[in-house]
Amino acid sequence: MENEAGALSRVAGLFSARGYNIESLTVAPTEDASMSRLTLVTRGSEEIIEQITKQLNKLIDVIKLQDLSEGTHIEREILLIKVKAMDNGREEMMRLTDIFRGSIIDVTEQAFTVEVTGTGEKLDAFIEAVDKQLIIETVRSGVTGIARGDKCLRV
Amino acid sequence: MELTGAEILVRFLKDEGVKHIFGYPGGAVLHIYDALYQQEDVEHILVRHEQGATHAADGYARATGKPGVALVTSGPGATNAVTGIATAYMDSIPLVVITGQVPTNMIGNDAFQEVDSVGITRPCVKHNFLVKHVDDLAITLKRAFYIATTGRPGPVVVDVPKDVTAAKADYVFPRKVQMRSYNPVTKGHIGQIKRAVKLMLSAKRPMLYTGGGVILGGGSKLLTEMTQLLGFPITNTLMGLGAYPGTDRQFLGMLGMHGTYEANMAMHHCDVLIAIGARFDDRVTGNIEKFCTKAKIIHVDIDPSSISKNVRVDIPIVGTVDQVLQDMLDVLKAKTLKPDQDGLKNWWQQIEEWRKTDCLKYENSKKIIKPQYVLENLYKVTRGNAYVTSDVGQHQMWTAQFYKFSKPYRWINSGGLGTMGFGLPAAMGAQIAHPRSTVVCVTGEGSIQMCIQELATCLQYGLPIKIITLNNHCLGMVRQWQEFFYGGRYAMSYMDSLPDFVKLAESYGHVGMRIEDPADVASALKEAMSMKNKLVFMDFITDQTENVYPMIPAGAGLNEMILI
């Protein structure tokens, strides 16, 4: 979409005004600074997705829209999680991080900050695997994605 | 040539071909008013409330097909304009609304008369802009007109901070505009059009259902030609009245909640439904589950998001109504096939049976004026040629039922948003656009009071509008629902302490008439219409117990009408 003030609020406003649900939303400028790429995750019946697609296309600031779930695609999300890590727990947390191909990006005497990248489901699984008592803070980027193969979203 | 932002704005309007704008001055737009003052190409109509400005610009657009333009100040000027913007949005009316804004360096500081106009109007505009730099002003205005008038039309707001109107820039009229993110389609898919024509010709019980899109898309003539070539029955939505001659035998009247028995029954029983420039509104379909269950549906619309929104359709065609109708006619004329004549004959026989119900009949009275009787007479006296605006409620439905519109752009009402207070300012817009035509505002004693201040504007600009108030001392449609569905508990629907409308009209410098005897209705209307240069406020005291029939109750199907 156009990298303009207010473009994001048009998208967000459309979802709230028409009662659609936003599960996650990420947005950043592209290599062409006049455009932003926004990835939004939503859920609904075929009819609802069709309406959402049409309504988004109607927004003047939306340049091009692609439903990634229509084809094979890659999706990625980043999780940063701060956990208590003391004594034996430090070893265990390092092992868990390895299993999920994450990395420990900050360390104090009391805690680790772990970065895990993957699909939303993988991040869910990581959080699930960590003892609830140990979690101090989590932050997720929201999902971003791209189509597999030669298919692309270009203007 | 270097001009100030205010001068650029006014010059642009002139170069864009704008003759009239409706507005109200204030602090943030003082530079613009100063520039308006020093020229004569663009005439500014001073309304008495910003709601009146947007409604008047809207009425102007509906009566001409050209975009309406309004100019209001920041803060309360913009918020007052919102009702009119939302009204235009719901009915897809091309409008450009210029709102003043506090200077750019004060935006966000809770400055005097500051509101986030772009934020407030975002959900009820086709698009809006905040102009941050004077260099962007002319091209932004060009984009606003382009967006407002192309594709599915709609209102566009341009918010202009005060410092932008003072700053200077070179001005060249931008003749062309291109936007990578906005390219509305015009031509429909020819393959789909051929499939649609094939289906139409195979129909045994076809039905045309057409809406405001036919008027907005300039398709009335082509629609009439195609309908008559096919010999199919046709119904118009509230917004579509006038797109097909209301007096023609093939016309079954309006459909929907207060539509005719024959139109709704034909909808319910048809086997092929051809929807053109209509959006399957809930007031039209009734219960979606029971809507046209036996029909294959063709839907022609400029807006893809209107298609299969409420009702799944079989053949969608996205394109402008005039282009698609022209293509359909070409395909039809090239085909040697004719519609199914035997099927059509039986279908018309059935329709004529339904028509015999005479669903709009009412019992006239010699003692008290029936509202329907006023409208029948209005139709006769004006010979169906007037521009008729209305407010919202029973009088609006009766006008739609009894005034047989035969030309597009003649019937001007707030269909989607249902805005009381729309009628009088909209009539001003229509009268400004057509100074020599008869413009009538049909209203009620409730609605007229919502923008009554505009009577002053009418005097200032010599607008000889004829106001027909059906005064039943109650909010008729509210009362009707309370009678039917709330056990006759008439909560707040009684209009007490009404002004003396005759004196009120006179105090504004107009002619007032009160008509209480049914015998005087026709002569009073003739007398009022003969006063060519005067606004006449006609206060008809009408029967409070009269209800609008037929009626489809909420949740019912089109075949489940309450007849009288």
XYZ file of C-alpha atoms in Angstrom:
719
model
C 0.000 0.000 0.000
C 0.945 3.644 -0.256
C 3.405 4.615 2.461
C 1.157 7.461 3.605
C 0.044 8.728 6.980
C -3.306 7.207 7.760
C -3.060 4.244 5.385
C -2.711 1.797 8.246
C -5.671 3.261 10.094
C -7.815 2.830 6.984
C -7.046 -0.885 7.037
C -7.513 -1.214 10.789
C -10.668 0.930 10.655
C -12.159 -1.212 7.928
C -11.726 -4.341 10.047
C -13.297 -2.806 13.148
C -16.109 -1.060 11.246
C -17.170 -4.251 9.481
C -16.640 -6.545 12.439
C -13.742 -8.552 11.011
C -11.044 -9.879 13.280
C -7.346 -9.021 13.043
C -5.231 -11.826 14.484
C -1.966 -10.122 13.696
C -0.682 -7.303 11.572
C 2.793 -6.266 10.522
C 3.793 -3.376 8.338
C 7.021 -1.767 7.154
C 8.266 0.198 4.144
C 9.497 -1.813 1.155
C 12.667 -1.292 -0.907
C 10.627 1.379 -2.692
C 10.094 3.850 0.155
C 6.853 5.124 -1.330
C 5.229 1.775 -0.582
C 4.655 -0.262 2.544
C 3.989 -3.950 2.737
C 1.392 -5.034 5.259
C 0.788 -8.637 6.260
C -2.429 -9.324 8.072
C -3.733 -12.566 9.500
C -7.470 -13.007 9.771
C -9.954 -15.841 9.897
C -13.387 -16.329 8.380
C -15.602 -18.338 6.065
C -14.980 -18.217 2.331
C -17.665 -15.527 1.951
C -16.144 -13.368 4.660
C -12.630 -13.671 3.226
C -14.052 -12.734 -0.184
C -15.689 -9.626 1.302
C -12.537 -8.690 3.215
C -10.504 -9.006 0.006
C -12.948 -6.868 -1.969
C -13.267 -4.245 0.752
C -9.480 -3.964 1.122
C -9.074 -3.609 -2.635
C -11.547 -0.719 -2.501
C -9.305 1.279 -0.178
C -7.589 3.893 -2.293
C -4.278 3.424 -0.463
C -4.150 -0.317 -1.158
C -2.081 -0.868 -4.295
C -2.175 -4.634 -4.563
C -3.498 -7.462 -2.467
C -2.621 -11.129 -2.346
C -4.211 -13.881 -0.296
C -1.129 -15.916 0.624
C -3.240 -18.789 1.886
C -4.505 -19.385 -1.649
C -1.142 -20.927 -2.578
C 1.863 -22.393 -0.836
C 3.686 -19.785 1.127
C 6.257 -19.194 3.816
C 5.310 -17.415 6.993
C 7.597 -16.229 9.743
C 7.192 -14.595 13.082
C 9.734 -13.561 15.678
C 9.316 -14.260 19.356
C 11.440 -12.565 21.986
C 10.977 -14.168 25.362
C 12.572 -13.246 28.659
C 12.778 -16.168 31.062
C 14.164 -16.744 34.528
C 17.358 -18.785 34.132
C 19.238 -19.842 37.260
C 21.291 -22.853 38.302
C 20.258 -25.976 36.411
C 17.576 -24.035 34.631
C 20.208 -22.281 32.525
C 21.339 -25.551 30.926
C 17.805 -26.657 30.306
C 16.820 -23.374 28.696
C 19.849 -23.536 26.390
C 18.881 -27.052 25.302
C 15.280 -26.020 24.654
C 16.481 -23.027 22.655
C 18.677 -25.322 20.550
C 15.818 -27.705 19.853
C 13.769 -24.820 18.464
C 16.775 -23.403 16.603
C 16.448 -20.236 18.602
C 19.228 -18.144 20.045
C 19.930 -16.553 23.352
C 20.456 -12.894 22.605
C 20.801 -11.398 26.076
C 21.993 -12.816 29.373
C 21.938 -11.640 32.978
C 22.634 -13.580 36.175
C 18.947 -14.156 36.627
C 17.551 -14.365 33.121
C 17.948 -15.151 29.417
C 16.301 -13.393 26.516
C 15.631 -15.886 23.746
C 14.829 -15.204 20.135
C 12.856 -17.796 18.201
C 11.787 -17.426 14.580
C 9.246 -19.539 12.735
C 5.597 -20.007 12.063
C 3.122 -18.869 14.675
C 2.557 -22.514 15.604
C 6.225 -23.110 16.285
C 6.337 -20.083 18.569
C 3.222 -21.330 20.349
C 4.975 -24.666 20.853
C 8.060 -22.989 22.286
C 6.035 -20.963 24.766
C 4.149 -24.111 25.655
C 7.443 -25.925 26.307
C 8.704 -23.306 28.754
C 7.606 -23.654 32.363
C 4.964 -20.932 32.925
C 6.591 -19.947 36.210
C 9.785 -18.981 34.376
C 8.289 -16.595 31.803
C 8.952 -12.955 32.652
C 7.889 -11.315 29.407
C 7.090 -12.239 25.816
C 6.778 -10.171 22.670
C 5.783 -11.416 19.212
C 6.239 -9.533 15.969
C 3.108 -10.784 14.264
C 3.250 -12.907 11.156
C 4.832 -11.838 7.919
C 4.909 -13.955 4.801
C 5.798 -14.467 1.181
C 4.621 -16.822 -1.555
C 6.737 -19.845 -2.458
C 8.371 -20.255 -5.838
C 8.269 -17.649 -8.586
C 4.938 -16.179 -7.569
C 5.372 -12.647 -6.304
C 3.557 -9.528 -5.206
C 4.939 -6.654 -7.250
C 3.521 -3.459 -8.595
C 2.118 31.825 -11.766
C 2.581 32.095 -8.011
C -0.612 32.156 -5.969
C -1.565 31.638 -2.352
C -3.100 28.315 -1.360
C -6.478 30.008 -1.016
C -6.201 31.470 -4.521
C -5.076 28.117 -5.900
C -8.092 26.440 -4.324
C -10.544 28.902 -5.831
C -8.802 28.958 -9.211
C -8.806 25.183 -9.232
C -12.569 25.038 -8.612
C -13.108 27.398 -11.533
C -10.806 25.387 -13.800
C -12.508 22.163 -12.740
C -15.810 23.642 -13.922
C -17.391 24.142 -10.516
C -20.067 26.840 -10.674
C -21.542 26.648 -7.180
C -20.269 25.733 -3.760
C -22.213 25.544 -0.529
C -20.520 26.617 2.644
C -20.146 28.521 5.881
C -17.109 30.604 6.870
C -14.969 30.350 9.991
C -11.491 31.055 11.282
C -9.606 28.298 9.481
C -11.080 29.125 6.065
C -10.872 32.918 6.186
C -8.133 33.036 3.537
C -10.279 30.919 1.234
C -13.300 33.176 1.766
C -11.144 36.185 1.042
C -10.107 34.605 -2.254
C -13.733 33.731 -3.051
C -14.726 37.326 -2.378
C -12.331 38.598 -5.043
C -13.698 36.643 -7.986
C -17.006 35.940 -9.689
C -16.578 32.587 -11.392
C -17.509 30.376 -8.482
C -20.717 31.344 -6.695
C -20.782 30.597 -2.990
C -24.137 29.816 -1.367
C -24.161 30.695 2.316
C -26.133 28.077 4.234
C -27.194 28.448 7.854
C -25.672 25.247 9.231
C -22.913 23.052 7.813
C -25.255 20.053 7.624
C -27.224 22.151 5.163
C -24.056 22.730 3.108
C -23.294 19.058 2.587
C -26.954 18.159 1.964
C -27.313 21.026 -0.529
C -24.160 19.982 -2.370
C -25.534 16.438 -2.327
C -28.912 17.559 -3.729
C -27.067 19.496 -6.420
C -25.138 16.348 -7.359
C -28.242 14.152 -7.390
C -30.148 16.615 -9.567
C -27.343 16.996 -12.122
C -25.020 14.005 -11.997
C -22.143 16.439 -11.425
C -20.109 16.501 -8.215
C -21.393 18.726 -5.419
C -18.920 20.897 -3.519
C -19.082 22.100 0.083
C -16.705 24.307 2.060
C -16.717 24.372 5.854
C -14.406 25.475 8.600
C -12.426 23.322 11.022
C -13.728 21.748 14.232
C -17.494 22.180 14.581
C -17.752 23.125 10.910
C -16.365 19.744 9.979
C -18.348 17.765 12.552
C -21.593 19.436 11.491
C -20.828 18.422 7.927
C -20.394 14.765 8.836
C -24.099 13.823 8.687
C -24.254 15.114 5.134
C -21.047 13.316 4.198
C -22.332 10.025 5.604
C -25.631 10.540 3.777
C -23.801 10.957 0.470
C -21.559 7.993 1.231
C -24.442 5.606 1.794
C -26.070 6.619 -1.490
C -22.780 6.824 -3.482
C -23.122 10.511 -4.326
C -20.091 12.352 -5.762
C -19.188 15.101 -3.321
C -16.021 17.046 -2.600
C -16.025 18.544 0.874
C -13.274 21.005 1.708
C -12.747 21.398 5.431
C -10.532 24.025 7.000
C -7.968 22.865 9.502
C -5.842 24.562 12.135
C -2.304 25.466 10.968
C -0.021 22.458 10.445
C 2.242 23.376 13.368
C -0.760 23.276 15.719
C -2.274 19.991 14.538
C -2.448 17.584 17.442
C -2.183 20.315 20.072
C -5.908 20.510 20.858
C -5.923 23.915 19.214
C -9.012 26.111 19.087
C -11.586 24.562 16.725
C -9.394 21.564 16.036
C -10.749 18.093 15.350
C -9.139 15.234 13.481
C -11.376 15.722 10.443
C -9.620 13.059 8.427
C -10.048 10.620 11.316
C -13.677 11.509 11.995
C -14.726 11.232 8.366
C -12.613 8.195 7.462
C -15.383 5.603 7.846
C -17.921 7.627 5.843
C -15.920 8.838 2.834
C -14.682 7.143 -0.290
C -11.339 8.723 0.504
C -9.933 11.728 2.320
C -6.795 13.835 2.308
C -4.931 16.158 4.613
C -2.974 18.655 2.520
C 0.292 19.277 4.323
C 2.003 21.447 1.761
C 0.745 24.090 -0.632
C 2.623 22.393 -3.501
C 0.318 19.386 -3.097
C -2.910 21.370 -3.020
C -3.919 21.467 -6.683
C -3.067 17.843 -7.430
C -4.830 16.689 -4.260
C -7.974 18.561 -5.254
C -7.748 16.982 -8.713
C -7.453 13.541 -7.149
C -10.428 14.309 -4.920
C -12.670 15.124 -7.901
C -11.345 12.137 -9.824
C -12.037 9.717 -6.977
C -15.428 11.251 -6.124
C -16.773 10.991 -9.665
C -15.322 7.758 -11.038
C -15.937 4.107 -10.194
C -18.606 3.872 -7.538
C -18.990 7.581 -6.753
C -18.790 8.910 -3.229
C -17.791 11.808 -1.014
C -14.146 12.854 -0.690
C -12.944 15.175 2.059
C -9.946 17.467 1.578
C -8.711 18.906 4.868
C -6.706 22.094 4.308
C -4.742 23.671 7.182
C -4.882 27.449 7.404
C -1.152 28.004 6.806
C -1.394 25.990 3.575
C -3.999 28.463 2.313
C -1.635 31.360 3.085
C 1.561 29.856 1.627
C 2.432 30.506 -2.006
C 3.117 28.122 -4.832
C 3.120 27.963 -8.607
C -0.248 27.011 -9.980
C -0.907 25.002 -13.101
C -4.248 23.278 -13.485
C -3.551 19.535 -13.377
C -5.449 18.252 -16.402
C -4.772 14.612 -15.835
C -4.442 12.443 -12.839
C -3.125 8.948 -12.532
C -3.049 6.799 -9.437
C -1.368 3.423 -9.286
C -3.683 2.284 -6.511
C -6.972 3.410 -8.070
C -8.043 2.267 -11.513
C -11.790 1.702 -11.627
C -13.055 -0.719 -14.260
C -15.515 0.385 -16.904
C -16.193 -2.445 -19.313
C -17.775 -5.628 -18.052
C -16.404 -9.043 -18.991
C -17.893 -9.825 -22.400
C -17.984 -13.571 -21.739
C -20.033 -12.972 -18.598
C -22.311 -10.606 -20.493
C -22.969 -13.259 -23.138
C -23.704 -15.847 -20.459
C -26.071 -13.386 -18.796
C -27.943 -12.703 -22.030
C -28.281 -16.425 -22.690
C -29.742 -16.929 -19.230
C -32.103 -13.967 -19.688
C -33.428 -15.396 -22.942
C -34.003 -18.806 -21.376
C -36.080 -17.374 -18.533
C -39.739 -18.231 -18.125
C -40.313 -15.812 -15.264
C -37.673 -13.079 -15.618
C -37.499 -10.007 -13.423
C -35.419 -6.838 -13.676
C -34.467 -5.259 -10.357
C -32.581 -2.013 -10.771
C -31.224 0.553 -8.354
C -29.595 3.924 -7.933
C -26.563 2.744 -9.868
C -28.520 3.036 -13.104
C -29.100 6.733 -12.440
C -25.547 7.363 -11.201
C -24.147 5.417 -14.140
C -26.202 7.277 -16.732
C -27.925 4.078 -17.850
C -31.612 5.079 -17.831
C -32.098 5.259 -21.587
C -30.292 2.007 -22.253
C -32.160 0.282 -19.436
C -35.481 1.440 -20.871
C -34.505 0.276 -24.335
C -33.389 -3.136 -23.132
C -36.421 -3.672 -20.901
C -38.808 -2.826 -23.714
C -36.908 -4.956 -26.205
C -37.152 -7.933 -23.866
C -40.689 -7.298 -22.625
C -39.662 -8.204 -19.067
C -41.276 -6.818 -15.919
C -39.141 -4.321 -14.022
C -39.014 -2.941 -10.502
C -36.898 -0.070 -9.160
C -35.472 0.335 -5.694
C -36.145 3.490 -3.702
C -32.902 4.920 -5.093
C -33.600 3.743 -8.612
C -36.971 5.422 -9.167
C -37.014 7.437 -12.356
C -34.488 5.246 -14.141
C -37.423 3.559 -15.891
C -40.694 5.359 -16.731
C -42.944 4.965 -13.690
C -46.060 5.081 -15.843
C -45.098 2.246 -18.188
C -47.058 -1.023 -18.106
C -43.893 -3.077 -17.637
C -43.073 -1.157 -14.471
C -44.341 -2.924 -11.350
C -43.551 -0.117 -8.928
C -40.978 -0.016 -6.167
C -40.003 -3.202 -4.345
C -38.985 -3.918 -0.788
C -40.347 -3.176 2.656
C -42.959 -0.746 1.339
C -42.907 -1.930 -2.247
C -45.921 -2.974 -4.270
C -47.514 -6.385 -3.981
C -46.866 -7.168 -7.640
C -43.184 -6.158 -7.501
C -42.446 -8.174 -4.387
C -44.430 -11.209 -5.536
C -42.729 -11.140 -8.925
C -39.350 -10.980 -7.169
C -40.260 -13.931 -4.988
C -41.467 -16.112 -7.853
C -39.085 -15.195 -10.659
C -36.717 -17.762 -12.142
C -34.117 -15.311 -13.452
C -33.360 -12.119 -11.571
C -31.386 -9.404 -13.330
C -30.047 -6.965 -10.750
C -28.483 -3.806 -12.171
C -26.852 -1.114 -10.055
C -28.628 -2.325 -6.945
C -27.040 -3.669 -3.791
C -29.503 -6.130 -2.211
C -30.101 -3.839 0.751
C -31.903 -5.331 3.757
C -34.899 -3.047 3.127
C -35.162 -4.662 -0.300
C -34.515 -8.325 0.389
C -36.393 -8.829 3.632
C -35.300 -12.145 5.105
C -32.239 -13.230 3.092
C -33.049 -16.919 3.624
C -36.359 -16.463 1.833
C -35.098 -14.138 -0.896
C -35.652 -15.190 -4.532
C -35.055 -18.833 -3.700
C -36.173 -20.020 -7.141
C -34.037 -17.640 -9.155
C -30.719 -17.650 -10.925
C -29.258 -14.218 -10.296
C -27.325 -11.923 -12.621
C -25.766 -8.914 -10.908
C -24.288 -5.920 -12.716
C -22.443 -3.476 -10.470
C -19.458 -1.150 -10.614
C -18.377 -2.196 -7.132
C -17.107 -5.786 -6.795
C -17.733 -5.667 -3.046
C -21.467 -5.202 -3.677
C -21.568 -8.494 -5.514
C -22.364 -11.566 -3.419
C -22.213 -9.445 -0.249
C -25.710 -10.236 1.006
C -26.968 -12.688 -1.624
C -24.846 -15.157 -3.630
C -25.203 -14.467 -7.335
C -24.724 -16.785 -10.301
C -23.406 -14.385 -12.923
C -21.493 -11.385 -11.550
C -20.592 -8.594 -13.978
C -18.362 -5.768 -12.792
C -18.545 -2.657 -14.947
C -20.243 0.673 -15.406
C -23.966 0.311 -15.965
C -24.022 2.203 -19.267
C -21.162 0.152 -20.753
C -22.591 -3.175 -19.633
C -26.114 -2.317 -20.811
C -24.740 -1.219 -24.185
C -22.839 -4.500 -24.500
C -25.921 -6.479 -23.437
C -28.021 -4.677 -26.048
C -25.433 -5.357 -28.737
C -25.382 -9.056 -27.871
C -29.193 -9.157 -27.726
C -29.596 -7.490 -31.090
C -27.009 -9.749 -32.691
C -28.794 -12.860 -31.452
C -31.557 -14.333 -33.499
C -33.026 -15.822 -30.336
C -35.990 -14.140 -28.689
C -37.194 -14.337 -25.094
C -39.453 -17.288 -24.268
C -42.760 -15.808 -25.471
C -45.047 -18.521 -24.029
C -43.298 -18.319 -20.699
C -43.528 -14.533 -20.694
C -47.221 -14.610 -21.565
C -48.029 -16.830 -18.594
C -45.771 -14.786 -16.374
C -47.513 -11.529 -17.306
C -50.903 -13.151 -16.714
C -49.788 -14.024 -13.199
C -48.385 -10.533 -12.652
C -51.632 -8.913 -13.801
C -53.467 -11.064 -11.247
C -51.208 -9.727 -8.513
C -51.640 -6.218 -9.824
C -55.408 -6.490 -9.379
C -54.816 -6.465 -5.627
C -54.386 -2.704 -6.086
C -52.114 -2.674 -3.064
C -51.748 1.119 -2.889
C -55.454 1.776 -2.599
C -56.584 3.812 0.367
C -59.875 5.087 1.616
C -60.177 8.765 0.940
C -62.047 11.009 3.319
C -64.067 14.183 3.001
C -63.311 15.199 6.569
C -59.568 14.745 6.988
C -56.723 14.962 4.489
C -55.160 11.641 3.588
C -51.427 11.977 2.910
C -51.651 9.755 -0.165
C -54.278 12.098 -1.600
C -51.903 15.058 -1.303
C -49.202 13.200 -3.200
C -51.562 11.998 -5.927
C -52.569 15.595 -6.454
C -48.990 16.818 -6.311
C -48.198 14.389 -9.114
C -51.127 15.662 -11.179
C -50.474 19.345 -10.597
C -46.769 19.087 -11.429
C -47.479 16.601 -14.263
C -44.745 14.378 -12.903
C -42.091 16.862 -13.998
C -40.888 18.285 -10.707
C -37.615 17.652 -8.942
C -38.869 16.106 -5.731
C -36.774 15.839 -2.586
C -37.955 14.231 0.597
C -37.019 13.763 4.181
C -37.311 10.434 5.922
C -40.321 8.528 7.124
C -43.866 7.838 5.996
C -43.997 10.839 3.663
C -40.869 9.542 1.911
C -42.454 6.141 1.277
C -45.745 7.649 0.104
C -43.895 9.924 -2.297
C -41.975 6.943 -3.669
C -45.255 5.067 -4.109
C -47.489 7.806 -5.487
C -45.252 10.130 -7.465
C -44.606 8.267 -10.702
C -41.079 9.350 -11.573
C -40.333 8.941 -15.237
C -36.959 10.592 -15.564
C -33.668 10.127 -13.760
C -32.299 12.757 -11.334
C -35.848 13.814 -10.341
C -36.240 11.871 -7.119
C -33.832 12.993 -4.436
C -33.947 11.295 -1.062
C -31.696 9.850 1.609
C -32.211 6.152 1.008
C -29.263 4.480 2.680
C -28.625 6.577 5.753
C -32.215 7.769 6.171
C -31.296 11.283 7.219
C -34.099 13.452 8.564
C -33.357 17.081 7.681
C -32.094 16.183 4.224
C -35.072 17.374 2.184
C -34.944 21.172 2.395
C -31.209 21.695 1.864
C -31.219 19.049 -0.889
C -34.030 20.983 -2.564
C -31.851 24.109 -2.393
C -29.119 22.280 -4.250
C -31.584 21.055 -6.877
C -33.090 24.526 -7.287
C -29.665 26.176 -7.652
C -28.840 23.611 -10.343
C -32.201 24.043 -12.107
C -33.372 27.602 -11.429
C -36.327 27.449 -13.793
C -37.647 24.022 -12.791
C -40.226 23.209 -10.159
C -38.525 21.860 -7.059
C -40.672 20.326 -4.362
C -39.627 19.193 -0.911
C -42.009 16.641 0.560
C -41.487 16.479 4.283
C -43.110 16.001 7.646
C -43.440 18.270 10.629
C -40.699 16.235 12.331
C -38.112 16.192 9.552
C -38.549 19.798 8.426
C -37.582 21.045 11.863
C -34.189 19.374 11.619
C -32.861 21.841 9.036
C -35.520 24.542 9.134
C -32.888 27.271 9.465
C -32.243 26.892 5.733
C -35.447 28.844 5.043
C -33.201 31.906 5.442
C -30.827 30.643 2.757
C -33.809 30.138 0.439
C -34.820 33.777 0.895
C -31.306 35.105 0.400
C -30.881 33.306 -2.916
C -34.505 33.557 -4.048
C -35.085 29.813 -4.212
C -38.803 29.266 -4.925
C -38.993 25.762 -3.438
C -42.427 24.347 -2.706
C -42.450 22.684 0.695
C -45.172 20.089 1.195
C -45.368 19.243 4.876
C -47.560 16.275 5.687
C -48.280 17.335 9.225
C -49.809 14.513 11.230
C -48.503 15.751 14.578
C -46.412 12.632 15.020
C -43.277 10.919 13.836
C -45.344 8.801 11.511
C -43.006 5.919 10.767
C -41.954 5.602 14.388
C -45.600 5.693 15.369
C -46.421 3.038 12.760
C -43.815 0.644 14.176
C -45.001 1.360 17.698
C -48.565 0.590 16.645
C -47.582 -2.675 14.927
C -44.805 -3.990 17.124
C -44.869 -2.177 20.488
C -48.483 -2.597 21.566
C -49.444 0.949 20.640
C -47.159 2.505 23.236
C -46.303 5.706 21.396
C -43.077 6.577 23.154
C -41.915 10.071 22.182
C -43.431 9.916 18.730
C -46.028 12.601 19.366
C -44.964 16.006 18.081
C -46.146 18.459 20.681
C -45.634 22.224 20.816
C -45.362 22.577 17.058
C -44.678 26.022 15.698
C -47.278 27.773 13.583
C -45.629 26.910 10.276
C -47.543 29.580 8.364
C -46.279 32.329 10.632
C -42.856 30.746 10.711
C -42.651 30.757 6.911
C -43.847 34.348 6.873
C -41.303 35.425 9.447
C -38.609 34.048 7.146
C -40.105 36.136 4.333
C -41.904 33.318 2.525
C -45.522 32.398 1.845
C -47.200 30.059 4.309
C -50.397 28.083 3.725
C -52.306 25.773 6.034
C -54.629 23.272 4.375
C -57.021 21.302 6.536
C -59.954 20.490 4.248
C -59.505 17.688 1.672
C -61.562 19.756 -0.753
C -58.824 22.425 -0.791
C -55.877 20.143 -1.536
C -55.828 20.387 -5.331
C -56.568 24.093 -5.522
C -54.010 24.941 -2.857
C -51.330 22.991 -4.708
C -52.190 24.781 -7.950
C -52.071 28.130 -6.227
C -48.705 27.370 -4.661
C -47.208 26.133 -7.934
C -48.408 29.273 -9.690
C -46.252 31.414 -7.378
C -43.186 30.949 -9.545
C -40.895 33.246 -7.632
C -41.922 32.442 -4.093
C -41.063 29.758 -1.671
C -44.378 28.383 -0.453
C -44.542 26.424 2.773
C -47.652 24.252 2.618
C -48.711 22.810 5.945
C -51.136 19.971 5.212
C -52.850 18.744 8.365
C -53.174 15.025 7.679
C -54.670 11.902 9.189
C -52.441 10.636 11.978
C -53.774 7.083 11.858
C -52.797 6.488 8.246
C -50.048 3.877 7.783
C -47.780 2.956 4.892
C -48.883 -0.229 3.136
C -47.926 -2.761 1.960
C -45.344 -3.565 4.586
C -42.946 -6.448 4.994
C -42.257 -6.906 8.698
C -38.648 -7.465 9.757
C -37.600 -11.097 9.261
C -40.315 -11.882 6.730
C -39.903 -12.807 3.071
C -40.973 -10.672 0.129
C -44.148 -12.774 -0.270
C -45.211 -12.138 3.326
C -46.514 -8.592 3.019
C -49.037 -6.953 5.282
C -51.645 -5.504 2.937
C -54.122 -2.933 4.112
